[in-house]
Short mmCIF file of C-alpha atoms in Angstrom, two decimals:
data_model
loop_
_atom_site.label_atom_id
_atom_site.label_comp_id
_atom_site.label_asym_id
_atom_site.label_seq_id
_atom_site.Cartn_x
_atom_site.Cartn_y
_atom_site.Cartn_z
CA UNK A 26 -80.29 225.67 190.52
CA UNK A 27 -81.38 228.37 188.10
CA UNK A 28 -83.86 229.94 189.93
CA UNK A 29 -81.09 230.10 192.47
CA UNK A 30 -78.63 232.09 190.21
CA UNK A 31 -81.37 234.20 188.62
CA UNK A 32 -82.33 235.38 192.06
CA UNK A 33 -79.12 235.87 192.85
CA UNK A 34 -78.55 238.12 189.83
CA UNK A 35 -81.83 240.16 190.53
CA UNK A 36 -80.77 240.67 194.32
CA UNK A 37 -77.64 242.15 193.02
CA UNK A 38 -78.70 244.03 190.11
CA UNK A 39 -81.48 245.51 192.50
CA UNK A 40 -78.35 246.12 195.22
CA UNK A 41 -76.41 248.01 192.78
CA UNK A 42 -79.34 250.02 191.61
CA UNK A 43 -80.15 250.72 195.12
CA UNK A 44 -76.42 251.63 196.04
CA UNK A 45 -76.08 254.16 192.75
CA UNK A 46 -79.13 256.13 193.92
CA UNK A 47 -78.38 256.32 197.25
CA UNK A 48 -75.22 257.86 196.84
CA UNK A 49 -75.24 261.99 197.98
CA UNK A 50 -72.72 264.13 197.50
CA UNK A 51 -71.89 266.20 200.08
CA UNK A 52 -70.19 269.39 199.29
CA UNK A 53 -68.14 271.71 201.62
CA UNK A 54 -68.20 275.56 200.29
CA UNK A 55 -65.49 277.81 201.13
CA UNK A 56 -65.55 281.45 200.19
CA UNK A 57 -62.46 280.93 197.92
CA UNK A 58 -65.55 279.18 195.97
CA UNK A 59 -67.43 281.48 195.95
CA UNK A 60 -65.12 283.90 194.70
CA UNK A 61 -64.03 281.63 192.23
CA UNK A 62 -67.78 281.85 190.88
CA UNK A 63 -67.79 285.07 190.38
CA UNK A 64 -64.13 285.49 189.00
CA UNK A 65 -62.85 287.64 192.32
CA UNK A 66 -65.03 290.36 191.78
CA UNK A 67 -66.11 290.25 195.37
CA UNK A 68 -62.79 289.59 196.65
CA UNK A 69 -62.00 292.04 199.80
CA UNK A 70 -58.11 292.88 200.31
CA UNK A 71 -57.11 293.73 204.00
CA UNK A 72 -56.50 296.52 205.03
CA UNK A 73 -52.98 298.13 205.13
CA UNK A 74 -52.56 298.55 209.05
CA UNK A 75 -53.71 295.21 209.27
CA UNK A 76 -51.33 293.79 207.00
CA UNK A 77 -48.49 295.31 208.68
CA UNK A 78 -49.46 294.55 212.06
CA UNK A 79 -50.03 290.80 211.19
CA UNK A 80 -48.06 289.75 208.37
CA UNK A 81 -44.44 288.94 208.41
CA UNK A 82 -42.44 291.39 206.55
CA UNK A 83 -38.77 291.09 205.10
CA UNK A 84 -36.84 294.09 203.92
CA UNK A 85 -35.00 294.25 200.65
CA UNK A 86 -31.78 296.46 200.66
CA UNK A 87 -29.50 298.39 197.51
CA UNK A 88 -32.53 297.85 195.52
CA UNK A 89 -35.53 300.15 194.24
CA UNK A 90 -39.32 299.67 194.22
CA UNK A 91 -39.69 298.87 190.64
CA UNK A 92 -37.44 296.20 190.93
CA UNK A 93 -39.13 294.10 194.30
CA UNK A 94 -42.36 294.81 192.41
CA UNK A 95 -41.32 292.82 189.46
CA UNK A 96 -39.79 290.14 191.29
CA UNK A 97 -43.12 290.11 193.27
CA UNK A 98 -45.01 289.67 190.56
CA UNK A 99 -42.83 287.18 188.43
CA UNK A 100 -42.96 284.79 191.80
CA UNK A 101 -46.60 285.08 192.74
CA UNK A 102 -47.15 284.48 189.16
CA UNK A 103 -45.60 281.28 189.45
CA UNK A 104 -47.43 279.90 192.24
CA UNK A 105 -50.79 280.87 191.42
CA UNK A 106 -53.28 282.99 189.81
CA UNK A 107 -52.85 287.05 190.76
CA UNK A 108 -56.16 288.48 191.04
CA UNK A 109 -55.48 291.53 192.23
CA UNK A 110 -52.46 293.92 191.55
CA UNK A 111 -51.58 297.67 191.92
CA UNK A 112 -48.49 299.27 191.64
CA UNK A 113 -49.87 302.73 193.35
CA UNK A 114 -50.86 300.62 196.29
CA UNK A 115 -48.25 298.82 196.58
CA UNK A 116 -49.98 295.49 196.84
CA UNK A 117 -50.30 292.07 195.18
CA UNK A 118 -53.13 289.45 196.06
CA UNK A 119 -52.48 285.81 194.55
CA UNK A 120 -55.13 282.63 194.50
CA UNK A 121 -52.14 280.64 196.07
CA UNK A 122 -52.87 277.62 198.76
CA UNK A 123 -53.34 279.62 201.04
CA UNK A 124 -54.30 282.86 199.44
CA UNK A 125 -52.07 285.83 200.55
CA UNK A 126 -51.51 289.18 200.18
CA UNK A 127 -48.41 291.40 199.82
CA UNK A 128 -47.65 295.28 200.22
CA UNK A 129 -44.53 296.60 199.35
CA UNK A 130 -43.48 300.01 200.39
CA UNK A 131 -40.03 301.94 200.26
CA UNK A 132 -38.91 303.72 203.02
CA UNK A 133 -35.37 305.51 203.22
CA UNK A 134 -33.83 303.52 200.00
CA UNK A 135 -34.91 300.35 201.39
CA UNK A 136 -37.93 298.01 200.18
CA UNK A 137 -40.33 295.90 202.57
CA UNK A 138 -41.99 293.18 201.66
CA UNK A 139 -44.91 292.36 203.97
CA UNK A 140 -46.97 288.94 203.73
CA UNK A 141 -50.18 288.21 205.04
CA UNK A 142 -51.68 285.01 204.42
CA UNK A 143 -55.50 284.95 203.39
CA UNK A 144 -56.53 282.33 205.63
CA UNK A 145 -59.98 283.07 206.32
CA UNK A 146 -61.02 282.76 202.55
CA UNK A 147 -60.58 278.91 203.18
CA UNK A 148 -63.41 279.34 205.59
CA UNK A 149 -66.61 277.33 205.45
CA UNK A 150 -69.60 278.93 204.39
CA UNK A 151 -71.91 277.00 206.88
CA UNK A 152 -69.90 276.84 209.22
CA UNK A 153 -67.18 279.78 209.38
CA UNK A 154 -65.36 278.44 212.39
CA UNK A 155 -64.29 275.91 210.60
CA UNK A 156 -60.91 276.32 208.34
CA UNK A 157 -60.65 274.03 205.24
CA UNK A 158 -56.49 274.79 205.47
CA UNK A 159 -55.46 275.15 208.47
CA UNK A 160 -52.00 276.18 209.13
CA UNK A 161 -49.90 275.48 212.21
CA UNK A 162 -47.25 278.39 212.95
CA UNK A 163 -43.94 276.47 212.37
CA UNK A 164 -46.32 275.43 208.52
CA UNK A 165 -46.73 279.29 208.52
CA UNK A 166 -43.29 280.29 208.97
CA UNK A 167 -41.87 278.06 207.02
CA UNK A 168 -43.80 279.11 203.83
CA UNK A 169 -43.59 282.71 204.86
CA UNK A 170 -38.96 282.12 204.80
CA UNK A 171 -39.87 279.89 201.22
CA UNK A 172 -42.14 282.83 199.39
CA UNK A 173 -39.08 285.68 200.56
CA UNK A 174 -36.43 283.29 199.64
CA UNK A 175 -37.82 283.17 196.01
CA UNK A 176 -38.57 286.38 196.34
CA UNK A 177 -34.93 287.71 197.39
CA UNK A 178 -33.63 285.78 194.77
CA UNK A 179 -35.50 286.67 191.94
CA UNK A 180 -34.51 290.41 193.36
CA UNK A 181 -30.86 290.24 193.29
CA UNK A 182 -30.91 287.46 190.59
CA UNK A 183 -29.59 290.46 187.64
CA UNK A 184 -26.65 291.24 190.31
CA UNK A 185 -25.96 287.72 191.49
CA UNK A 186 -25.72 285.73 188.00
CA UNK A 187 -25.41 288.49 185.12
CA UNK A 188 -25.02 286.16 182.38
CA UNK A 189 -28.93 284.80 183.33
CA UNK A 190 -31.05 287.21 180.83
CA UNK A 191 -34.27 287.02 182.89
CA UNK B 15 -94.58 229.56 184.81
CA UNK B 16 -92.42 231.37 187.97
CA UNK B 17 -89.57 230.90 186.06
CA UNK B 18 -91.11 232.52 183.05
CA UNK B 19 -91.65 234.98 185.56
CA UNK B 20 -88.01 235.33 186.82
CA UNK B 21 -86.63 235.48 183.18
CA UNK B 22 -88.95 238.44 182.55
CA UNK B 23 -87.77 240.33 185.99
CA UNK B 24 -84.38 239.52 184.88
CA UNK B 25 -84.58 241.02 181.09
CA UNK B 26 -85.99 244.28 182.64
CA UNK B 27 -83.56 244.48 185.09
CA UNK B 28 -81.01 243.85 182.72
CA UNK B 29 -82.86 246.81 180.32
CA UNK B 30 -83.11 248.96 183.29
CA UNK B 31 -79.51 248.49 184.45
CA UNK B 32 -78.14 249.50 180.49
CA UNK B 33 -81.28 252.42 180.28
CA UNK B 34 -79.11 253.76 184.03
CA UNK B 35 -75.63 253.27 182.27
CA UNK B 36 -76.25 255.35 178.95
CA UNK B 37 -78.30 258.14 181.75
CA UNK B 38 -75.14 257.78 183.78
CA UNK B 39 -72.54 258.77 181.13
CA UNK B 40 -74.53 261.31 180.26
CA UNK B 41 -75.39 262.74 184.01
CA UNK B 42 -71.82 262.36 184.36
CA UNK B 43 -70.69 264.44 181.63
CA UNK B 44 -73.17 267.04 183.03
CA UNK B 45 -71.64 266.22 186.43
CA UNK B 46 -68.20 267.30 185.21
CA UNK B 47 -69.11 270.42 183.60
CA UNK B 48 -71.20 271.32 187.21
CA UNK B 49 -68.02 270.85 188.83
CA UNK B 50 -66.07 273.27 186.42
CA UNK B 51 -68.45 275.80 185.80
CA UNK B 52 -71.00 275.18 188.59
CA UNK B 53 -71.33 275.95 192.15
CA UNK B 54 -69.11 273.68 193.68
CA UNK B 55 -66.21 273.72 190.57
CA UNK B 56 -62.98 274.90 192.65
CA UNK B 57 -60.94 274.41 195.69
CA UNK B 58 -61.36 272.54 198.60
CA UNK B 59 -64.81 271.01 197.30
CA UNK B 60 -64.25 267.53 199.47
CA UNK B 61 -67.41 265.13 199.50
CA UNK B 62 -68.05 263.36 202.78
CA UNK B 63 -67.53 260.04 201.80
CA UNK B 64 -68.33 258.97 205.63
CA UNK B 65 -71.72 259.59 205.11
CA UNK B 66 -72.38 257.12 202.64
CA UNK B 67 -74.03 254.34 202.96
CA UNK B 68 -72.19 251.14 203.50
CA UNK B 69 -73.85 249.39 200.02
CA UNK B 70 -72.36 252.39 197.84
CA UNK B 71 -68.94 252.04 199.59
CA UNK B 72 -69.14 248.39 198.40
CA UNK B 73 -70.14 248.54 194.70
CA UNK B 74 -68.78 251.99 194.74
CA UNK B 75 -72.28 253.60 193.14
CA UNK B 76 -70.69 252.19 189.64
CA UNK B 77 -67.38 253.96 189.34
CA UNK B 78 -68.93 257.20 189.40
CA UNK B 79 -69.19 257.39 192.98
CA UNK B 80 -66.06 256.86 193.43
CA UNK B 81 -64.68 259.13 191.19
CA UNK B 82 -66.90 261.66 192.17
CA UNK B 83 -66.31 261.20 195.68
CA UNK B 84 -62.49 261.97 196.13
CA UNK B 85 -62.82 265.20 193.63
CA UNK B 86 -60.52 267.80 195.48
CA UNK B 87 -59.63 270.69 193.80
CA UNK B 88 -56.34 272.35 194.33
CA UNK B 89 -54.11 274.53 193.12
CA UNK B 90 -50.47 273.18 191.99
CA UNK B 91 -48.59 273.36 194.82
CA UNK B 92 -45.26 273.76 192.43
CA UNK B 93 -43.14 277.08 192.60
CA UNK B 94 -42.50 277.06 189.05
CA UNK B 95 -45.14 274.96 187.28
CA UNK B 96 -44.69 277.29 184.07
CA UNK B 97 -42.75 279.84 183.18
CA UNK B 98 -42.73 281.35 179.38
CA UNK B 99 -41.27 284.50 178.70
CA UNK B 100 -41.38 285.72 174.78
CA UNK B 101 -39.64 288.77 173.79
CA UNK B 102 -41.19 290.44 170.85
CA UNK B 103 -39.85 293.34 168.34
CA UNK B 104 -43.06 294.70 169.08
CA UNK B 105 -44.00 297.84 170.83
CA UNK B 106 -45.39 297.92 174.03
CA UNK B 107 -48.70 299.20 173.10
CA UNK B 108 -49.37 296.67 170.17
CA UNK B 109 -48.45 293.92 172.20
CA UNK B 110 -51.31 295.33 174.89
CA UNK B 111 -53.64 295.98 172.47
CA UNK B 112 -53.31 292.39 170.66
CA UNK B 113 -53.45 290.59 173.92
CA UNK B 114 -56.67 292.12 174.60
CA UNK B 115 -57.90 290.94 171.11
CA UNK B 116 -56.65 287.61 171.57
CA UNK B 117 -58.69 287.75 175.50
CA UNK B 118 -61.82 288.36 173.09
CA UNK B 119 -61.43 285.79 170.45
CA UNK B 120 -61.07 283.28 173.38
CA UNK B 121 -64.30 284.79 175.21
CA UNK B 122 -62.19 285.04 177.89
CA UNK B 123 -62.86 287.24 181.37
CA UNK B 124 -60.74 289.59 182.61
CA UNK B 125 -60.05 289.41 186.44
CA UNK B 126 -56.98 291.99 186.07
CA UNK B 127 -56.25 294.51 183.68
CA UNK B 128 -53.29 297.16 184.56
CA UNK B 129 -51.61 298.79 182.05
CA UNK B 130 -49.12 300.56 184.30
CA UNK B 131 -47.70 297.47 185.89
CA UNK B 132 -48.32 295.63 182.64
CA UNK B 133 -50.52 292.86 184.01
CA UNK B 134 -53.11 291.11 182.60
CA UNK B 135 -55.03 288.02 184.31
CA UNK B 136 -57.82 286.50 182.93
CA UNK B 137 -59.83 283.27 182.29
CA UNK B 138 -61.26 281.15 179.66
CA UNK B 139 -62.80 277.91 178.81
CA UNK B 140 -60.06 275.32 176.82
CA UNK B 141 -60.69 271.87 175.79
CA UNK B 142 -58.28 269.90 176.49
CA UNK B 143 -57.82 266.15 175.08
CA UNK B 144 -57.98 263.32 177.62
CA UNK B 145 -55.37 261.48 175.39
CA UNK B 146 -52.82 264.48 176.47
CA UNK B 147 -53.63 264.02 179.99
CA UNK B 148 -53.33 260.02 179.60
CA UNK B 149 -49.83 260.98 178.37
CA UNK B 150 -48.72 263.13 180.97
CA UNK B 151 -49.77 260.51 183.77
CA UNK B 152 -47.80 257.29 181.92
CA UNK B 153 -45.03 260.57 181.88
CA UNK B 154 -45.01 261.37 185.47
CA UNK B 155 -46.17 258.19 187.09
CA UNK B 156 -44.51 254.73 187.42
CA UNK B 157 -46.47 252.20 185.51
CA UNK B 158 -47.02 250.48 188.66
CA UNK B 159 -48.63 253.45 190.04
CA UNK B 160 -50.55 254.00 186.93
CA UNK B 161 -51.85 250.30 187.24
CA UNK B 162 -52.40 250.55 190.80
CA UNK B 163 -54.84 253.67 189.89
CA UNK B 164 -56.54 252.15 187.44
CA UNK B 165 -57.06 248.68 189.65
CA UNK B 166 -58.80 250.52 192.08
CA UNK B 167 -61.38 251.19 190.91
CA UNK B 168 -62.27 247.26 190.90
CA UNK B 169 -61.18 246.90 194.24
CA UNK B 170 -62.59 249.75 195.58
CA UNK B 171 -63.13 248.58 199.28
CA UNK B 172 -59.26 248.46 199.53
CA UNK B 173 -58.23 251.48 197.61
CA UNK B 174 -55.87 253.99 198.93
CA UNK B 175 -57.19 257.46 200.00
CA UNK B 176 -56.63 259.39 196.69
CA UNK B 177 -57.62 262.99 197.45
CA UNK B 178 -57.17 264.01 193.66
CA UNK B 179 -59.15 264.52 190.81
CA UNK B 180 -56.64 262.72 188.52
CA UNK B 181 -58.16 259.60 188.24
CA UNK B 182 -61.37 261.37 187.23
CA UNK B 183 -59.49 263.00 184.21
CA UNK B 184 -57.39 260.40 183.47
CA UNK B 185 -60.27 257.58 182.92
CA UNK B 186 -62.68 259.90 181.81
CA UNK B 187 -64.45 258.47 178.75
CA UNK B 188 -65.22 261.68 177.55
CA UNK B 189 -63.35 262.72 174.56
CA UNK B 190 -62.12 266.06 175.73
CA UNK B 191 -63.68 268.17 178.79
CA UNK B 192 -63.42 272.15 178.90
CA UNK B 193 -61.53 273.12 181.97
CA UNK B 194 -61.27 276.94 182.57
CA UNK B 195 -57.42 277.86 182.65
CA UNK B 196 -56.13 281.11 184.15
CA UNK B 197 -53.50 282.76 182.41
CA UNK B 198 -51.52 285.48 184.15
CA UNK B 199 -49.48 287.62 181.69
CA UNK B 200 -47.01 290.14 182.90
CA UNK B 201 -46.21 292.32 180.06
CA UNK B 202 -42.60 294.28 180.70
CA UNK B 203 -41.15 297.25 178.61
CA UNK B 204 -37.71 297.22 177.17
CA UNK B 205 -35.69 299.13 174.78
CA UNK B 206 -37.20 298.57 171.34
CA UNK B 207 -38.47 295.18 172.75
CA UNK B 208 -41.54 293.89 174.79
CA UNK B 209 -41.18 290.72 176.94
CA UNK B 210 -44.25 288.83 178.21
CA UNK B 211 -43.99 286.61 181.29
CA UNK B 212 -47.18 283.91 181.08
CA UNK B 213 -48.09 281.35 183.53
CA UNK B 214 -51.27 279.84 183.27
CA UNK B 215 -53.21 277.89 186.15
CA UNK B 216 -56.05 274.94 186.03
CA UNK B 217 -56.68 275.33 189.31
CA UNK B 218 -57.65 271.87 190.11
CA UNK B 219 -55.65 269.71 187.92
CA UNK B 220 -52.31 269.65 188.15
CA UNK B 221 -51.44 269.53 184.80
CA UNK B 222 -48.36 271.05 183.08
CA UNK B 223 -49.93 270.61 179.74
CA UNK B 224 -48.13 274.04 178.17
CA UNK B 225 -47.93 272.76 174.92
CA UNK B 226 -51.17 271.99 174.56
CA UNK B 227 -52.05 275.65 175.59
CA UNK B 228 -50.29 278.94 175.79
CA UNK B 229 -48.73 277.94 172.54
CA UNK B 230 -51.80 278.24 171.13
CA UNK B 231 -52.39 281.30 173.21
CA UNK B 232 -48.80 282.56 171.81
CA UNK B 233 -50.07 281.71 168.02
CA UNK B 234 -52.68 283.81 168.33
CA UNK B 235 -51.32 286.68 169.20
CA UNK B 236 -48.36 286.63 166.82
CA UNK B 237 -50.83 285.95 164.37
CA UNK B 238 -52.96 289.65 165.18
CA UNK B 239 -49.34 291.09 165.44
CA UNK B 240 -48.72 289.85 161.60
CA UNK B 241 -52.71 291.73 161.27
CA UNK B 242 -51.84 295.14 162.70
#
């Protein structure tokens, strides 16, 4: 009866020794990690053109530049970590899930906003055809009407509810 | 004689197994820290826990497997997980010039620094109690839900798919673990006043643990102001 239990215990001391070696991890690298690694010095915006001919824009009227800047900033802040930002340029990256990026430029008194999501930095490393978030249209859109949404109302927020000091 | 035999085999397995468990908590610390500061420390990292074998599924390679195994790192998918703003007497250019200071102390690395659009991003390395994040989880969670994450690890065959990291933190024996936080500051000019807008990010815990942190961050730089 002993020897029974004893080589009971051995079988599954040995079965949990065996089971916490053979465990391997297994780890899927996107290039957001990689730019996480090196705190986003590597981190390549799109270009201009490109952003404007693929990303959904919005356009801000009876406002100024300054102002859509601010409220860019204040939202993106909000929702993630900004890691790259120029006024000059116009433009505004954010570590957000997705990543995106956003130019704004004034033409004729009014303000565009355009958005351009950063998919392909949630690309794997070993095997780039393969997105880590992948985002169906109606997903896209749908996050695309929430970010200008926050963003329009952060804009007119001073004009909207004055007694609101931010 | 054999059974002599067995009792030896059994009191070095027994040794072995303890000599594996003191390794373990060790490796695991070290495992944590690789995950912050290492290779794989951010988003997205997501183990293939298909391709383990069916005996470490079972006994769950001792807890740590199965911690280990769902780690996913995320950002906080929240619109407005924090939101400080502190208005200071202060000019403009003090308030710059202590924030930088205060980015020192800390050790901390600047990913954005632009003085014309006032905005300063950068990130450092904060301890942060596991008692706080204990807290926050009995705050946000049910205590069935709490119970039901810490009972799975004993049943681990039947577990729900958890695809976060927070049972990791939240049963983490370690006193305290470092977690790099982001903090994005947006520093805005006003008459005679200077307002600073401060979110801060740990991009894979979800964690509105303010209190425990930009306070701090807010001490220190009213404290240089008091310096200058």
């Amino acid at each position: 009866m002993y020897k029974k239990i004893i080589v009971g215990l051995i079988s599954f001391l040995f079965l949990c020794g065996l089971s916490a070696c053979a465990v391997k991890k297994e780890v899927v690298v996107s290039k957001l990690d990689e730019l996480f690694a090196n705190d986003f010095r590597d981190i390549k915006i799109p270009e201009i053109d490109k952003i404007k001919k693929v990303g959904m824009k919005k356009s801000f009227p009876y406002v100024n530049f300054d102002k859509v800047w601010e409220s860019a900033i204040l939202v993106l802040m909000q929702q993630g970590i900004i890691v790259k930002a120029s006024k000059e340029e116009g433009i505004i990256t954010a570590i957000t899930v997705p990543p995106l990026t956003v130019f704004i430029e004034e033409n004729d008194n009014i303000v565009t906003v355009y958005l351009y999501w950063m998919e392909e930095l949630c690309r794997r490393i070993d095997k780039p055809q393969e997105i880590l978030i992948k985002l169906t249209p109606e997903i896209k859109k749908q996050m695309t009407e929430n970010f200008f949404g926050q963003l329009a109302t952060q804009v007119y927020v001073s004009q909207k509810w004055k007694y609101l000091d931010r | 004689m054999r059974f002599k035999i067995y009792i030896i085999i059994l009191i070095g397995m027994i040794n072995y197994s303890l000599i594996g468990l003191v390794n373990y908590s060790y490796a695991r610390k070290e495992l944590i820290y690789e995950e912050i500061f290492g290779t794989y420390r951010f988003l997205y990292s997501v183990p293939n826990e298909t391709k383990k074998p069916f005996a470490a599924k079972i006994f769950g390679g001792i807890i740590g497997a199965a911690i280990l195994s769902h780690a996913k790192y995320y950002l906080p998918t929240s619109n407005y997980p924090m939101n400080i703003v502190k208005v200071f007497d202060t000019s403009y250019e003090k308030i710059w010039n202590s924030i930088l200071k205060v980015v020192e102390i800390l050790k901390g690395k600047v990913i954005v620094k632009d003085k014309s659009s006032g905005i300063i991003v950068f990130v450092y390395p904060e301890k942060i109690k596991w008692k706080y994040l204990k807290e926050y989880y009995y705050k946000y969670y049910s205590e069935k839900e709490y119970f039901r994450k810490w009972h799975f690890f004993y049943s681990y065959p039947y577990r729900e798919k958890y695809v976060i990291i927070k049972p990791k933190a939240v049963f983490n024996p370690i006193d305290s673990i470092k977690f790099p936080i982001y903090l994005n500051l947006y520093i805005k000019k006003e008459t005679n006043k200077t307002k600073i807008y401060l979110t801060y990010f740990i991009p894979f815990l979800d964690v509105p643990c303010n209190k425990y942190i930009d306070i701090d961050f807010l001490k220190m730089l009213e404290n240089i102001l008091k310096k200058i």
